[in-house]
Every structure is written in C-alpha cells, then in structure tokens.
Short mmCIF file of C-alpha atoms in Angstrom, two decimals:
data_model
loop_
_atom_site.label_atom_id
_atom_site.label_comp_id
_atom_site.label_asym_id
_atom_site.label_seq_id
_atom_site.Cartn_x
_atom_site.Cartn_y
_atom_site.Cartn_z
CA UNK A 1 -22.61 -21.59 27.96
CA UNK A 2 -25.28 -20.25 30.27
CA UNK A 3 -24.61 -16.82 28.84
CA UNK A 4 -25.31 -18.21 25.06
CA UNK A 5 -28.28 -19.83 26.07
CA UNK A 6 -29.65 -16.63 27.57
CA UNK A 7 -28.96 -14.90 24.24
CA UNK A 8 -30.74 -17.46 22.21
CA UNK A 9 -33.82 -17.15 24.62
CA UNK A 10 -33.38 -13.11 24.15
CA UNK A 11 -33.47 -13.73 20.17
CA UNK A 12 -36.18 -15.80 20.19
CA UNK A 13 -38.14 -13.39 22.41
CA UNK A 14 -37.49 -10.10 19.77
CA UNK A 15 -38.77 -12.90 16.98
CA UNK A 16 -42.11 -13.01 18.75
CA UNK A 17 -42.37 -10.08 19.63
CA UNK A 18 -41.67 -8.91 16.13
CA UNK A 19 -44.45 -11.46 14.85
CA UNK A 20 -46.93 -9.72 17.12
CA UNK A 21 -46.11 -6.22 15.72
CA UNK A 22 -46.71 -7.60 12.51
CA UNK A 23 -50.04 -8.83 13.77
CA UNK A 24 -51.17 -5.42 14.48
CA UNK A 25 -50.10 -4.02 11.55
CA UNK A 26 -51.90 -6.15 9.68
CA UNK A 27 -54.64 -5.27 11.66
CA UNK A 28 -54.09 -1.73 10.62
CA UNK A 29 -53.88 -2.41 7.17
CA UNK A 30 -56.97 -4.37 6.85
CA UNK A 31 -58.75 -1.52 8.54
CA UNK A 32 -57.34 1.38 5.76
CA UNK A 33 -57.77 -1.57 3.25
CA UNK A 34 -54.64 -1.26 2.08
CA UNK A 35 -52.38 -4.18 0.15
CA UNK A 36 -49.10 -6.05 2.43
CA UNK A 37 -46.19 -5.61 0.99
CA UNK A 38 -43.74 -5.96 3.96
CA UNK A 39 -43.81 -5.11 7.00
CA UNK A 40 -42.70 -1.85 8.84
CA UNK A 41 -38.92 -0.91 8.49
CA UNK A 42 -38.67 -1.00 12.05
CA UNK A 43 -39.98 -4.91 12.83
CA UNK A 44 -37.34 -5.42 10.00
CA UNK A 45 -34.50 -3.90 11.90
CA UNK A 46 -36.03 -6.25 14.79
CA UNK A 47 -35.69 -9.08 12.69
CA UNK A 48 -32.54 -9.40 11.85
CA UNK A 49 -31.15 -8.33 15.06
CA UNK A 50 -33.09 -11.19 16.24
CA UNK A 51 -31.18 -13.67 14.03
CA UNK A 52 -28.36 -12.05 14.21
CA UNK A 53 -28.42 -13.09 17.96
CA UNK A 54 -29.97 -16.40 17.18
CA UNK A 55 -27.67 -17.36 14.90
CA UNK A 56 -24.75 -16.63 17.31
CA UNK A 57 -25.97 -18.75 19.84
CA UNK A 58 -26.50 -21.16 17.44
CA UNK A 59 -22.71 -21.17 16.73
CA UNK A 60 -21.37 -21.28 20.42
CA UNK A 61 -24.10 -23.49 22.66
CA UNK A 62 -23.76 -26.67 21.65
CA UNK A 63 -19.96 -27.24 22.35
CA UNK A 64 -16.73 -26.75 21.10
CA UNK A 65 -15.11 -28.90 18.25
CA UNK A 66 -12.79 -31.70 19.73
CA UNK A 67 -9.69 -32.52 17.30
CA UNK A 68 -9.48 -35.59 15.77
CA UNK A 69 -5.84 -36.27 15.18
CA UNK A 70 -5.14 -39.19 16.99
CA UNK A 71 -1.91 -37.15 17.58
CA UNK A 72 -2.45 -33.87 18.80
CA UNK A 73 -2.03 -32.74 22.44
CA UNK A 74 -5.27 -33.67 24.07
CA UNK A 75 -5.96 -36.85 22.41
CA UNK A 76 -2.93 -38.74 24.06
CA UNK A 77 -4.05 -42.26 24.81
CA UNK A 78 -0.98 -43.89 25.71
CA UNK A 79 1.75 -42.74 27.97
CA UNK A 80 5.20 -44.29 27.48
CA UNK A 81 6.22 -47.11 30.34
CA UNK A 82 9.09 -46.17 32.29
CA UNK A 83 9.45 -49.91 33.81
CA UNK A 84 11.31 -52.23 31.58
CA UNK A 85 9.04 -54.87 32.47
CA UNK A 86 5.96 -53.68 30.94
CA UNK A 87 6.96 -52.49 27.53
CA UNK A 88 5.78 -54.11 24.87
CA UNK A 89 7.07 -53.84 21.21
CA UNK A 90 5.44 -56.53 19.65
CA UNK A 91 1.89 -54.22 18.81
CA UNK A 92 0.14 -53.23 15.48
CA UNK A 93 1.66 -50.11 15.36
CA UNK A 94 4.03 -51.31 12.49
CA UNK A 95 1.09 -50.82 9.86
CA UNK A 96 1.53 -47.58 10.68
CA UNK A 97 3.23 -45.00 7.86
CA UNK A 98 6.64 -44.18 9.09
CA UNK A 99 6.36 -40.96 8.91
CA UNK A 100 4.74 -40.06 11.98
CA UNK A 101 6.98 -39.37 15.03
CA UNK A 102 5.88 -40.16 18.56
CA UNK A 103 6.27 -37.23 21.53
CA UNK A 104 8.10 -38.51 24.57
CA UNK A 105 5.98 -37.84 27.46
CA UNK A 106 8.35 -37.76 30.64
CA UNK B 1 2.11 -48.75 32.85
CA UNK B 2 0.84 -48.65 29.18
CA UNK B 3 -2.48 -47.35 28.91
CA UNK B 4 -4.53 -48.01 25.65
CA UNK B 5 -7.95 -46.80 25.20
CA UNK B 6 -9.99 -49.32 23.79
CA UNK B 7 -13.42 -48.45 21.15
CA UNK B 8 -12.40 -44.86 21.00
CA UNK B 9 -9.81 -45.62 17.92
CA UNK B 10 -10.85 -46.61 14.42
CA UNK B 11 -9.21 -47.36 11.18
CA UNK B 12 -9.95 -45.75 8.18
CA UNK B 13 -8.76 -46.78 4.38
CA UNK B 14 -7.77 -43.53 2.67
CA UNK B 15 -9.98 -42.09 0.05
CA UNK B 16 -8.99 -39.27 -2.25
CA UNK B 17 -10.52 -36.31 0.05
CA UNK B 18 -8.35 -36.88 3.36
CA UNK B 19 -5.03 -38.26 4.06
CA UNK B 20 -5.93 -39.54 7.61
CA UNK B 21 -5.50 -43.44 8.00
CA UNK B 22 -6.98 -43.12 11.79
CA UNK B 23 -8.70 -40.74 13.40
CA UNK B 24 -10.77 -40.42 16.62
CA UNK B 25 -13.86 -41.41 15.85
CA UNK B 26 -15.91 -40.55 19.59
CA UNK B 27 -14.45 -36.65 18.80
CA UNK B 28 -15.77 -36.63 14.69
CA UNK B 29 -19.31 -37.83 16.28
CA UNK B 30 -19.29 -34.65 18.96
CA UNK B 31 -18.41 -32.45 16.20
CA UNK B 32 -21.21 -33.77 13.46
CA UNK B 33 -23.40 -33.35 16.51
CA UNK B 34 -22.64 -29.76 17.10
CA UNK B 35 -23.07 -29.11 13.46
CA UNK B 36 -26.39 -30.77 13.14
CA UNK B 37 -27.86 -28.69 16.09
CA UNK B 38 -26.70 -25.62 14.92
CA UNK B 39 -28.38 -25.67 11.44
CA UNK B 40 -31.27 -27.32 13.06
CA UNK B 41 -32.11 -24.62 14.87
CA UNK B 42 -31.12 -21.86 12.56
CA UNK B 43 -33.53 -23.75 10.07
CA UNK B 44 -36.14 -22.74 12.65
CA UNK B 45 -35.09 -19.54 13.18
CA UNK B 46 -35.11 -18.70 9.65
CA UNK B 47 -38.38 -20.55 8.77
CA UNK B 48 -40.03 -18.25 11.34
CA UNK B 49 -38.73 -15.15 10.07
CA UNK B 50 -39.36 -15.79 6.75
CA UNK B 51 -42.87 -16.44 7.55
CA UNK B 52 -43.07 -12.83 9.59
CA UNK B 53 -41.52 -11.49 6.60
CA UNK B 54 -44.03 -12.86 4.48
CA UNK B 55 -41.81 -14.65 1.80
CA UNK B 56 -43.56 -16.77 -0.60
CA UNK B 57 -42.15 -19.15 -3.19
CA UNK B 58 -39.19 -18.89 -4.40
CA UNK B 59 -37.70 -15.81 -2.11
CA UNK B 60 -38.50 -18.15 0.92
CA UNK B 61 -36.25 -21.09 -0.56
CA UNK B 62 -33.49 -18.20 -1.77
CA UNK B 63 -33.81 -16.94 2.14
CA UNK B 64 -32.93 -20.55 2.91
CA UNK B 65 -29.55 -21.07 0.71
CA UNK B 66 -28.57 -17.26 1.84
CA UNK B 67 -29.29 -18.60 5.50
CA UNK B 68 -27.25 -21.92 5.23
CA UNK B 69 -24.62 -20.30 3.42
CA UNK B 70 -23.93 -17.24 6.33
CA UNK B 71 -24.10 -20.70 8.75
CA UNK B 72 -21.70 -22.83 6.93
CA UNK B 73 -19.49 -19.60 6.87
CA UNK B 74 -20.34 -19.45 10.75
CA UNK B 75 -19.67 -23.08 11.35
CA UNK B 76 -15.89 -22.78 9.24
CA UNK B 77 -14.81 -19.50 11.42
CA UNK B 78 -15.68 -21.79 14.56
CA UNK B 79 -13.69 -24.48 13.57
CA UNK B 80 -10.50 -21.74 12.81
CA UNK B 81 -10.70 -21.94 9.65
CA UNK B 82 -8.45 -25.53 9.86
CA UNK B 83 -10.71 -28.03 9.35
CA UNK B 84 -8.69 -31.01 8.70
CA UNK B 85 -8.11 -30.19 12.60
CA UNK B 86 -11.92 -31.31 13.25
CA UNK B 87 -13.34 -33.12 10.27
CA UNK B 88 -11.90 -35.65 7.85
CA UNK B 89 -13.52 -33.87 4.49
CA UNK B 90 -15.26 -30.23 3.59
CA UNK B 91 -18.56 -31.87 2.66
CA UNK B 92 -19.59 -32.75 6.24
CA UNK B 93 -19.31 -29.22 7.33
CA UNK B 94 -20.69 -27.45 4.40
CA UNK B 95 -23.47 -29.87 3.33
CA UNK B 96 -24.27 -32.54 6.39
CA UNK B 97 -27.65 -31.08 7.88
CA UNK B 98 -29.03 -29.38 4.75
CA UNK B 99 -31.87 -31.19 3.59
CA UNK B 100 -33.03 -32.21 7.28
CA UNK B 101 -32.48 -28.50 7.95
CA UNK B 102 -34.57 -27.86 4.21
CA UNK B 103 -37.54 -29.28 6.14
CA UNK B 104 -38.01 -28.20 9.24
CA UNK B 105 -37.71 -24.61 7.61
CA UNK B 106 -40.52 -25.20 5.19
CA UNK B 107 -42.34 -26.36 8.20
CA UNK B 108 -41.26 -23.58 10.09
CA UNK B 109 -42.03 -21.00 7.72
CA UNK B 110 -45.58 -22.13 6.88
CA UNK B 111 -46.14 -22.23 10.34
CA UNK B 112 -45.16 -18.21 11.36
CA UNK B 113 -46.68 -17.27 7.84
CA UNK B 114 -50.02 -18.76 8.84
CA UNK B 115 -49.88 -17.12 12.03
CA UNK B 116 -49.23 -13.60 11.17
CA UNK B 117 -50.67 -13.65 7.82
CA UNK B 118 -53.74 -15.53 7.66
CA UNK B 119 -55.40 -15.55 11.16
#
C-alpha cells in the first residue's frame, strides 16, 4: 500500500520534471526560432515511464476488489446453530432458487 | 447462535445482464469506489501529459479513449479476469467513470498545455 503510494508520488515527480525539460526546450527553440513539433525523444521516454508508473499505482492503491457472492468464502454471514433451541426454520429463505446449496460450517 | 447481518444484504430482481438475485451490496460499493479513483486519477495523469506533449484537438481526445481503454484493460486483469466474481454487469467496469474522468482530463490537459506551452 505504502509502497504503491510511493510509486505514484515517484511518477508524478518524472511528470514534472519532464514538464520542466520541456520548458527549457522551448526556451531553446524560441531562441533558434525554430517551430515545436514535439518534444525531445528523451522527455518522451520520460513520459511514458512516468505513466507507466502512474498508471500502476493507479491500479493497486485504492484497495482490492471484495466479492460479492453472498456465497463465497469470506462473505459468510450466518453460522449454523448447533443448539436445538435456537434454530429457526420458519425464515425467508424459501424465496430463494433451489438450486443453491448451503456449506456446513462445523 | 444464529448470526444475521442486517443492511449489508439486498435483493435484486434479475435483469437480462446478470443472473444474481442477491448480492452484497456494502462489497459492489467498495469496488465502484476503487474503480472511480483509479480512472480519476489516470484522467489526471493523462490530461497532464498530453498537455507536455502538446496534443491539440482531436489527438488529445484519441490520447483519452487509448488511455481509458489500457485502464479498463488494467482494471479487468485486477479483477482476474472473473468479473461476475466482483461486479453484477461489464458496463460498470468498462464504462462507470468515463465521462467524469472525460472532464477532469480536458481540464487537466489545458492546464499542463498552458503551462509548458504558452507561458
């Protein structure tokens, strides 16, 4: 998480300083008076390492994706009663499609 | 002991994209979240290299649909290539977050071209 974060910061910090490169190349160009038509091959080569980086830790820093199946492993929300006394089979799971087949949990 | 969680279930009617009748609902919102962030910032990312690049017109809104494209790509590989696992139909991942993302890129871009351009 921390390490993501630091990679975004990194990428971000080759973006600027590609920006100020092309700053001062501009700079040179108005002084030969020549036309922009894209900027040096190596601020290029910065540039898309720097979204290449971004883009990663745009991908893993904000979290991982949480499964929604109300049946999978991690989203178990009831555990089966082992006391007689508190079972209760009188619930709305009847609208439920057949087809679906409860894991015992010992 | 029967434990139920209570406001973290919700029915859904079926539609003709997913076959889920119920999902959890508190999970779908964390994952819409994640997605949203991600092509928020990589809107900003790209609107500030295409300005440093000096894109204008239509290349800059091509450099978009490229960008968003490699992300929903991106977004698909992190969710292992399964998502009915995380989300209940492929629009949300490919398309939630485009237009919001289409703005703050124009923004973005105008901003960095200004910059390095123009002053």
């Amino acid at each position: 998480m921390a390490l993501g974060f630091a990679i975004g910061v990194f990428g971000v910090l080759i973006l600027f300083h590609a920006a100020y490169s092309t700053i001062q190349y501009r700079g040179l160009l108005k002084i030969t008076e020549e036309e922009f038509s894209g900027p040096p091959f190596n601020v290029v080569i910065e540039l898309s390492l720097g979204l290449v980086l971004c883009m990663w830790a745009a991908l893993t820093v904000p979290g991982k994706f949480l499964s929604i199946h109300p049946d999978s492993e991690e989203n178990r929300i009831v555990s089966l009663p082992a006391n007689l006394d508190f079972m209760i089979f009188n619930h709305r799971g009847k609208v439920f499609p057949v087809e679906m087949d409860l894991k015992l949990k010992q | 002991m029967v434990h139920s969680e209570s406001g973290s279930e919700e029915k859904k009617s079926s539609n003709a994209v997913n076959d889920l009748l119920t999902f959890n609902a508190e999970n779908m919102q964390n994952n819409m979240k994640i997605i949203y962030y991600s092509r928020t910032f990589l809107s900003i990312i790209g609107g500030v290299v295409a300005g440093i690049l000096g894109f204008t017109g239509l290349k800059g809104f091509v450099f978009y649909l490229l960008l968003m494209a490699v992300t929903s790509v991106g977004l698909v590989a992190k969710a292992k290539f399964s998502t009915q696992t995380y989300f209940d139909s492929w629009n949300r991942v490919l398309l939630d977050g485009f237009l919001g993302g289409l703005m703050s890129f124009v923004l973005f871009w105008t901003f960095a071209y200004d910059i390095v351009h123009i002053f």
